[in-house]
Amino acid sequence: MSSISSVIHQATSCLCDSRGSMHLQQHLRERCRLSDGDFIYIIQGCPQRFLLVPEGNSYTVVGRTSLRLCRIYSRGDRCEGSCQQLHLCKFYVFGNCRFGKGRKLCKLSHDVHSAHNFALLRECTLHELKDNELFLLLLQNSPQLLPEVCFHYNKGSAPHGCCSFQDSCTKVHLCQHFVQGDCMFGHKCKRQHTIDRHGQRILEERGLSRDIIKDLSIIYKNIHYLRATTTAPAASPGAASPGTASPAADNTDAAWFCKAAQTDETEEICLHFIRNRCRFQQNCRRVHFHLPYKWEVYDGTTWSDLENMEEIEKDYCDPASTRSSDYQQVDFVKMTLESMLVRRLSTVSSVMKPPHYSLTTQWLWYYKGDQGDWVEYGQLDEKQLSTSVTSQTLEEAFLSGKKAEVEVIKGRRVYVVSFKDMYQRNPKHKTRRRVCRRPRFVSKAEVDKLVANPRKCSG
């Protein structure tokens, strides 16, 4: 089986290339050597990215995303604060921005990979999608982008039902039962199952390109499935596909890959290799490297090691650093080197192993103090106050995937740390502070010393 992150990326890309939904099981079985049980495990374990819709003896998978276009930005207004929505021109997403084709430049951004947008895409692990693939995901997940299906058109007799606006209606005239997947009349239905010429003209006037319009009937079906899940009870994780074994009930591995750019076994550094004890040798699924961290750059074809890795790591471990001081200038926010993607591989988090394990990665959590400095959770600030939780507490909650927020008490005040947008909020006063997660720095000399002393380098 391919790595979980690779499977999720391939699955997302295939869904977008197939108008947002498809029978994905057979495709992943052939392309990724994925068993039926693994398919259910990954898709059900990643509800932020996929919706599993049972259809007879198989499943349709629908692509999901929590990302939206920022309405404030789309109006041309200035979006204050740390916005968690994309800053893009709506008509560029529609594929038909008239300013993008002429001499006059559009006032809104057409840059999917701007600093603001790329950070959000990377957080949701959607940064490797093509623009048109991302746009399709946005269209079927953002309610404000497409007009609704006309309710009155679906009442009364054809051709316009009870719609008093008829040809001037700004909503879409489509058979509601077709959209819901239960039209018993099929191609003999008197209501439309595709967008007609009149509807196409109305939609083109709203800015949608013909390429999008021809796929709209399928996109509306996907929208129906996605909206239905907001009111329907959650499916039981134990409900495996017909004729297959039930997957494990705990799907936190797959859910984690949808949530953030986390590594899997093939992107995790082998603890045993560092200590010269890996019995799997070349068959090991983990990365073999002499340090508990590894910085790589992607040239469009392969990942290769960055130079001065120790210096980059030292800069990265400083929560105040947004880029490395080395001549290569790695951007820690966008994780890029110039226009190339950068990634950091590491050993497993220290909270995932017993305390006697060494060379695991100890992640430290910080909040931004009143003076602009970064204060580690559990440590004293300039007023000699400390928080009720420590870095270890937050790391355990973060990796468990069971909590989106953690309550923190400092002095007489209560705060909430949100893992979704990495902010600490004061619910009473509506203030917020940035939160940062960085590893503790370990030098090569420290690694060599631990490896040379087997008693201290246990595990």
Coordinates of C-alpha atoms in Angstrom, one line a residue:
M1 CA 0.0 0.0 0.0
S2 CA 1.2 3.6 -0.8
S3 CA 1.7 6.0 2.1
I4 CA -1.5 7.5 3.5
S5 CA -0.6 11.1 2.5
S6 CA 0.1 9.9 -1.1
V7 CA -3.2 8.0 -1.2
I8 CA -5.2 11.1 0.1
H9 CA -3.5 13.4 -2.5
Q10 CA -4.2 11.0 -5.4
A11 CA -7.8 10.5 -4.2
T12 CA -8.4 14.2 -4.0
S13 CA -6.9 14.9 -7.4
C14 CA -8.9 12.1 -9.0
L15 CA -12.1 13.4 -7.5
C16 CA -11.5 16.9 -8.8
D17 CA -10.7 15.5 -12.3
S18 CA -14.0 13.6 -12.2
R19 CA -16.3 16.5 -11.5
G20 CA -15.9 16.3 -7.7
S21 CA -17.1 12.7 -7.1
M22 CA -16.6 9.2 -8.4
H23 CA -16.5 5.5 -7.6
L24 CA -13.0 5.7 -6.2
Q25 CA -12.5 2.3 -4.7
Q26 CA -11.5 0.4 -7.9
H27 CA -9.2 3.2 -9.0
L28 CA -7.3 3.3 -5.7
R29 CA -7.1 -0.5 -5.6
E30 CA -5.2 -0.5 -8.9
R31 CA -3.2 2.7 -8.5
C32 CA -2.2 2.5 -4.9
R33 CA -2.5 -1.2 -4.2
L34 CA -5.2 -0.4 -1.7
S35 CA -7.3 -3.2 -0.1
D36 CA -11.1 -2.6 0.4
G37 CA -10.5 -2.4 4.1
D38 CA -7.8 0.2 3.8
F39 CA -9.9 2.2 1.5
I40 CA -12.7 2.4 4.0
Y41 CA -10.2 3.1 6.8
I42 CA -8.7 6.1 5.0
I43 CA -11.8 7.6 3.5
Q44 CA -13.9 7.3 6.7
G45 CA -11.0 8.5 8.8
C46 CA -10.6 11.7 6.8
P47 CA -14.1 13.4 7.0
Q48 CA -12.6 16.8 6.4
R49 CA -11.6 15.7 2.9
F50 CA -14.0 12.9 1.8
L51 CA -17.7 12.0 2.1
L52 CA -18.5 8.3 1.6
V53 CA -21.9 7.8 0.0
P54 CA -23.2 4.2 -0.1
E55 CA -24.7 3.2 -3.5
G56 CA -25.8 -0.5 -3.7
N57 CA -22.7 -2.7 -3.3
S58 CA -20.2 0.2 -3.7
Y59 CA -19.6 3.8 -2.7
T60 CA -19.4 7.2 -4.3
V61 CA -16.8 9.5 -2.7
V62 CA -17.4 13.2 -2.8
G63 CA -14.6 15.7 -2.3
R64 CA -14.8 18.1 0.7
T65 CA -12.9 21.1 2.0
S66 CA -13.5 23.6 4.8
L67 CA -11.8 26.4 2.8
R68 CA -14.0 29.3 1.5
L69 CA -13.5 32.5 -0.3
C70 CA -13.3 35.5 2.0
R71 CA -16.5 37.5 1.5
I72 CA -15.0 40.7 2.8
Y73 CA -12.1 40.5 0.4
S74 CA -14.5 39.6 -2.5
R75 CA -16.4 42.8 -1.9
G76 CA -13.2 44.7 -2.4
D77 CA -13.0 45.7 1.3
R78 CA -9.9 45.4 3.4
C79 CA -9.8 42.2 5.5
E80 CA -8.4 42.9 8.9
G81 CA -6.7 40.4 11.2
S82 CA -5.5 36.9 10.5
C83 CA -8.2 35.7 8.0
Q84 CA -8.6 32.0 7.6
Q85 CA -10.3 32.2 4.2
L86 CA -8.8 32.5 0.7
H87 CA -8.2 35.9 -0.9
L88 CA -9.1 35.2 -4.5
C89 CA -11.2 36.8 -7.2
K90 CA -14.6 35.0 -7.4
F91 CA -14.7 35.3 -11.2
Y92 CA -11.2 33.9 -11.5
V93 CA -12.5 30.8 -9.7
F94 CA -15.5 30.8 -12.1
G95 CA -12.9 30.7 -14.9
N96 CA -14.3 33.8 -16.6
C97 CA -12.8 37.0 -15.1
R98 CA -13.0 39.6 -17.8
F99 CA -10.2 41.7 -16.3
G100 CA -7.8 38.7 -16.4
K101 CA -8.2 38.6 -20.2
G102 CA -7.8 42.3 -21.0
R103 CA -5.3 45.0 -20.4
K104 CA -6.9 46.3 -17.3
L105 CA -5.7 44.3 -14.3
C106 CA -8.2 42.8 -11.8
K107 CA -8.3 44.5 -8.4
L108 CA -8.6 41.1 -6.7
S109 CA -5.9 38.5 -6.6
H110 CA -5.6 35.7 -9.2
D111 CA -2.6 34.2 -7.3
V112 CA -3.6 30.9 -5.7
H113 CA -0.1 30.6 -4.2
S114 CA 0.2 34.0 -2.6
A115 CA 1.7 34.0 0.9
H116 CA -1.7 34.3 2.5
N117 CA -3.4 31.6 0.3
F118 CA -0.5 29.2 0.3
A119 CA -0.3 29.1 4.1
L120 CA -4.0 28.1 4.2
L121 CA -3.7 25.5 1.4
R122 CA -0.7 23.9 3.0
E123 CA -2.5 23.7 6.4
C124 CA -5.2 21.8 4.7
T125 CA -2.7 19.8 2.5
L126 CA -4.3 21.1 -0.7
H127 CA -1.2 23.0 -1.9
E128 CA -0.3 20.4 -4.5
L129 CA -3.6 20.6 -6.3
K130 CA -3.9 22.3 -9.7
D131 CA -5.8 25.5 -9.8
N132 CA -8.8 24.0 -11.6
E133 CA -8.9 21.1 -9.1
L134 CA -9.0 23.5 -6.2
F135 CA -11.7 25.6 -7.8
L136 CA -14.0 22.7 -8.3
L137 CA -13.6 21.8 -4.6
L138 CA -14.5 25.4 -3.7
L139 CA -17.5 25.5 -5.9
Q140 CA -19.2 22.4 -4.4
N141 CA -18.3 23.3 -0.8
S142 CA -18.9 27.1 -0.7
P143 CA -22.7 27.8 -0.6
Q144 CA -22.3 31.4 -1.6
L145 CA -20.6 30.8 -5.0
L146 CA -23.4 29.1 -6.9
P147 CA -27.1 30.0 -7.2
E148 CA -29.6 27.7 -5.6
V149 CA -31.8 25.2 -7.4
C150 CA -35.2 26.9 -7.9
F151 CA -37.7 25.3 -5.4
H152 CA -40.8 26.7 -7.3
Y153 CA -39.6 25.2 -10.6
N154 CA -39.9 21.8 -9.0
K155 CA -43.5 22.4 -8.1
G156 CA -46.4 22.3 -10.5
S157 CA -46.4 21.4 -14.2
A158 CA -43.5 21.9 -16.7
P159 CA -41.9 23.8 -18.3
H160 CA -41.4 26.3 -15.5
G161 CA -43.4 24.7 -12.7
C162 CA -44.7 27.3 -10.2
C163 CA -41.8 29.7 -10.9
S164 CA -43.3 33.1 -11.6
F165 CA -40.0 34.5 -12.9
Q166 CA -39.8 31.7 -15.6
D167 CA -37.1 32.7 -18.0
S168 CA -35.9 35.6 -15.9
C169 CA -35.3 33.4 -12.8
T170 CA -31.9 33.9 -11.3
K171 CA -31.9 30.5 -9.7
V172 CA -31.1 27.2 -11.5
H173 CA -33.9 25.2 -13.1
L174 CA -32.9 21.6 -12.5
C175 CA -34.9 18.6 -11.4
Q176 CA -34.6 18.4 -7.7
H177 CA -35.1 14.6 -7.7
F178 CA -32.2 14.3 -10.2
V179 CA -30.0 16.4 -7.9
Q180 CA -31.0 14.1 -5.0
G181 CA -30.2 11.0 -7.0
D182 CA -33.8 9.6 -6.8
C183 CA -35.5 10.7 -10.0
M184 CA -37.6 7.7 -11.2
F185 CA -38.3 9.0 -14.7
G186 CA -34.7 9.1 -15.9
H187 CA -34.2 10.6 -19.4
K188 CA -38.1 10.7 -19.7
C189 CA -38.4 13.3 -16.9
K190 CA -40.2 16.5 -17.9
R191 CA -37.8 18.6 -15.8
Q192 CA -34.3 19.3 -16.7
H193 CA -31.4 17.1 -15.8
T194 CA -28.8 19.4 -17.5
I195 CA -28.5 23.1 -17.9
D196 CA -30.3 24.3 -21.0
R197 CA -29.3 27.2 -23.3
H198 CA -31.3 29.7 -21.5
G199 CA -29.9 28.6 -18.1
Q200 CA -26.4 28.7 -19.6
R201 CA -26.8 32.3 -20.7
I202 CA -28.0 33.3 -17.3
L203 CA -25.1 31.6 -15.6
E204 CA -22.6 33.1 -18.1
E205 CA -23.9 36.5 -17.2
R206 CA -23.1 35.7 -13.6
G207 CA -19.6 35.0 -14.6
L208 CA -19.4 31.2 -14.8
S209 CA -17.4 29.7 -17.6
R210 CA -18.9 27.2 -20.0
D211 CA -16.6 24.4 -18.8
I212 CA -18.0 24.8 -15.3
I213 CA -21.6 25.1 -16.5
K214 CA -21.5 21.8 -18.4
D215 CA -20.6 20.0 -15.2
L216 CA -23.0 21.9 -12.9
S217 CA -25.7 19.2 -12.7
I218 CA -23.1 16.8 -11.2
I219 CA -21.7 19.5 -9.0
Y220 CA -25.2 20.2 -7.6
K221 CA -25.6 16.5 -6.9
N222 CA -22.4 16.7 -4.9
I223 CA -23.6 19.8 -3.1
H224 CA -26.8 17.9 -2.1
Y225 CA -24.8 15.0 -0.6
L226 CA -22.5 17.4 1.3
R227 CA -25.4 19.5 2.7
A228 CA -27.4 16.3 3.7
T229 CA -24.5 15.3 6.0
T230 CA -24.9 18.4 8.1
T231 CA -28.3 17.3 9.3
A232 CA -27.9 13.5 9.1
P233 CA -26.4 11.5 12.0
A234 CA -22.7 10.5 11.6
A235 CA -22.1 7.1 10.1
S236 CA -20.6 4.5 12.3
P237 CA -16.9 4.0 11.7
G238 CA -17.5 0.3 12.0
A239 CA -19.8 0.3 8.9
A240 CA -17.4 -1.3 6.5
S241 CA -18.1 -1.9 2.8
P242 CA -20.2 -4.9 1.8
G243 CA -18.2 -8.0 1.7
T244 CA -15.1 -6.5 3.3
A245 CA -13.7 -6.7 6.8
S246 CA -14.4 -3.8 9.2
P247 CA -11.6 -1.3 9.5
A248 CA -10.2 -0.2 12.8
A249 CA -12.6 2.0 14.7
D250 CA -9.9 4.6 15.5
N251 CA -9.2 6.4 12.3
T252 CA -7.1 9.2 13.8
D253 CA -4.1 8.5 11.4
A254 CA -6.1 9.3 8.3
A255 CA -8.0 12.2 9.9
W256 CA -4.6 13.7 10.8
F257 CA -3.5 13.9 7.2
C258 CA -6.5 15.8 6.2
K259 CA -6.0 18.2 9.1
A260 CA -2.4 19.2 8.5
A261 CA 0.7 18.4 6.6
Q262 CA 1.8 15.6 8.9
T263 CA 4.2 12.8 8.0
D264 CA 3.4 9.1 7.8
E265 CA 5.8 6.2 8.3
T266 CA 7.5 6.7 4.9
E267 CA 8.3 10.3 5.9
E268 CA 9.3 9.6 9.5
I269 CA 12.9 9.2 10.5
C270 CA 13.8 5.8 11.9
L271 CA 14.9 6.0 15.6
H272 CA 16.7 2.7 15.4
F273 CA 18.8 3.7 12.3
I274 CA 20.2 6.7 14.2
R275 CA 21.4 4.3 16.9
N276 CA 22.6 1.8 14.3
R277 CA 20.1 -0.8 15.4
C278 CA 17.6 -1.0 12.5
R279 CA 17.0 -4.7 11.8
F280 CA 14.9 -4.0 8.6
Q281 CA 17.8 -2.2 6.9
Q282 CA 16.8 -1.3 3.3
N283 CA 13.3 -2.7 3.8
C284 CA 12.5 -0.3 6.6
R285 CA 9.4 1.9 5.8
R286 CA 10.9 4.8 7.7
V287 CA 13.5 7.3 6.5
H288 CA 17.2 6.4 7.3
F289 CA 19.1 9.5 8.3
H290 CA 21.8 10.2 10.9
L291 CA 19.9 13.1 12.6
P292 CA 16.4 13.3 14.1
Y293 CA 15.4 15.9 11.5
K294 CA 15.9 16.2 7.8
W295 CA 15.3 19.3 5.5
E296 CA 14.5 18.6 1.9
V297 CA 13.6 20.7 -1.2
Y298 CA 11.4 19.6 -4.1
D299 CA 12.7 20.6 -7.6
G300 CA 9.5 19.4 -9.3
T301 CA 10.8 15.9 -9.7
T302 CA 12.5 14.7 -6.6
W303 CA 13.2 15.6 -3.0
S304 CA 16.8 16.4 -2.2
D305 CA 18.7 17.4 1.0
L306 CA 19.2 21.0 1.8
E307 CA 22.7 22.2 2.7
N308 CA 23.5 23.5 6.2
M309 CA 20.7 21.5 7.7
E310 CA 21.8 22.0 11.3
E311 CA 21.7 25.8 10.9
I312 CA 18.3 25.7 9.3
E313 CA 17.0 23.5 12.1
K314 CA 18.4 25.9 14.7
D315 CA 16.6 28.9 13.1
Y316 CA 13.4 26.9 12.8
C317 CA 13.4 25.9 16.5
D318 CA 13.2 29.7 17.4
P319 CA 9.5 30.6 17.4
A320 CA 10.4 34.1 16.5
S321 CA 12.0 33.1 13.2
T322 CA 9.9 33.2 10.0
R323 CA 12.8 32.3 7.7
S324 CA 16.3 30.8 8.0
S325 CA 19.3 33.1 8.3
D326 CA 21.3 30.9 5.9
Y327 CA 22.0 32.1 2.4
Q328 CA 19.3 29.7 1.1
Q329 CA 16.6 31.6 3.0
V330 CA 14.0 28.9 3.7
D331 CA 10.5 30.5 4.4
F332 CA 9.1 28.7 7.5
V333 CA 5.6 30.1 7.0
K334 CA 5.1 28.9 3.4
M335 CA 7.7 26.2 3.7
T336 CA 9.4 27.2 0.4
L337 CA 12.8 28.0 -0.9
E338 CA 12.3 30.6 -3.6
S339 CA 9.5 29.0 -5.6
M340 CA 10.3 25.4 -4.6
L341 CA 8.5 23.4 -1.8
V342 CA 10.4 22.6 1.3
R343 CA 9.6 19.9 3.9
R344 CA 11.0 18.9 7.3
L345 CA 11.1 15.2 8.2
S346 CA 11.6 14.2 11.8
T347 CA 11.5 11.4 14.3
V348 CA 8.2 10.5 16.1
S349 CA 6.9 13.0 18.6
S350 CA 8.2 12.4 22.2
V351 CA 4.7 12.1 23.6
M352 CA 4.1 9.1 21.4
K353 CA 6.9 7.1 23.1
P354 CA 7.8 6.2 26.7
P355 CA 10.0 8.8 28.5
H356 CA 13.1 6.6 28.3
Y357 CA 13.2 6.9 24.5
S358 CA 15.8 9.4 23.3
L359 CA 16.1 11.2 19.9
T360 CA 12.4 11.6 19.6
T361 CA 11.2 15.0 18.6
Q362 CA 10.2 17.2 21.6
W363 CA 7.7 19.7 20.3
L364 CA 7.3 23.0 22.3
W365 CA 4.3 25.2 22.3
Y366 CA 4.5 29.0 22.6
Y367 CA 2.1 31.9 22.8
K368 CA 3.0 35.5 21.9
G369 CA 3.5 37.6 25.1
D370 CA 2.6 41.2 25.8
Q371 CA 6.0 42.4 24.7
G372 CA 5.9 40.6 21.4
D373 CA 8.2 37.8 22.7
W374 CA 7.3 34.1 22.6
V375 CA 6.5 32.4 25.9
E376 CA 6.5 28.6 26.3
Y377 CA 3.3 27.1 27.8
G378 CA 3.9 26.1 31.5
Q379 CA 6.8 28.6 31.9
L380 CA 6.8 31.9 33.8
D381 CA 6.1 35.1 31.8
E382 CA 7.3 38.6 32.6
K383 CA 4.7 38.9 35.4
Q384 CA 5.9 35.6 36.9
L385 CA 2.7 33.8 35.9
S386 CA 2.5 30.5 34.1
T387 CA -0.3 28.6 32.3
S388 CA -2.2 25.6 33.6
V389 CA -1.1 23.5 30.7
T390 CA 2.4 22.6 29.4
S391 CA 3.9 21.9 26.0
Q392 CA 3.4 18.2 26.6
T393 CA -0.3 18.6 27.5
L394 CA -0.9 20.6 24.3
E395 CA 1.1 18.2 22.2
E396 CA -0.8 15.2 23.5
A397 CA -4.2 16.9 22.7
F398 CA -3.0 18.0 19.3
L399 CA -1.8 14.6 18.2
S400 CA -4.8 12.8 19.6
G401 CA -7.1 14.5 17.1
K402 CA -9.9 14.3 19.6
K403 CA -9.9 17.9 20.6
A404 CA -10.1 21.1 18.5
E405 CA -9.6 23.3 21.5
V406 CA -7.9 23.2 24.9
E407 CA -8.8 25.4 27.9
V408 CA -5.9 27.2 29.5
I409 CA -5.9 29.1 32.8
K410 CA -3.3 31.7 33.7
G411 CA -3.8 33.7 36.9
R412 CA -7.5 34.5 37.1
R413 CA -8.1 34.4 33.4
V414 CA -9.4 31.6 31.2
Y415 CA -8.3 31.2 27.6
V416 CA -9.0 28.7 24.8
V417 CA -6.2 27.4 22.5
S418 CA -7.6 26.6 19.0
F419 CA -5.6 24.0 17.0
K420 CA -7.6 25.0 13.9
D421 CA -6.2 28.4 13.4
M422 CA -3.4 28.4 16.1
Y423 CA -4.7 31.2 18.3
Q424 CA -5.2 31.6 22.0
R425 CA -8.5 33.4 22.7
N426 CA -10.0 35.2 25.7
P427 CA -13.7 34.4 25.4
K428 CA -14.7 37.2 27.8
H429 CA -12.7 40.1 26.3
K430 CA -12.6 38.7 22.7
T431 CA -8.8 39.1 22.5
R432 CA -6.4 36.7 20.9
R433 CA -2.8 35.8 20.7
R434 CA -0.8 33.8 18.1
V435 CA 0.2 30.2 19.1
C436 CA 3.3 28.5 17.6
R437 CA 4.5 24.9 17.7
R438 CA 8.3 24.4 17.1
P439 CA 10.7 21.5 18.0
R440 CA 13.4 21.7 20.7
F441 CA 16.8 22.1 18.9
V442 CA 19.2 19.2 19.0
S443 CA 22.7 19.7 17.6
K444 CA 24.7 17.0 15.8
A445 CA 27.2 17.0 18.7
E446 CA 24.3 16.1 21.1
V447 CA 23.1 13.3 18.8
D448 CA 26.6 11.9 18.5
K449 CA 27.0 12.0 22.3
L450 CA 23.7 10.1 22.8
V451 CA 24.5 7.5 20.2
A452 CA 27.9 6.9 21.7
N453 CA 26.3 6.2 25.1
P454 CA 24.0 3.2 24.7
R455 CA 22.6 3.6 28.2
K456 CA 21.3 7.1 27.5
C457 CA 20.2 6.2 24.0
S458 CA 17.7 3.6 24.9
G459 CA 14.4 2.6 23.3

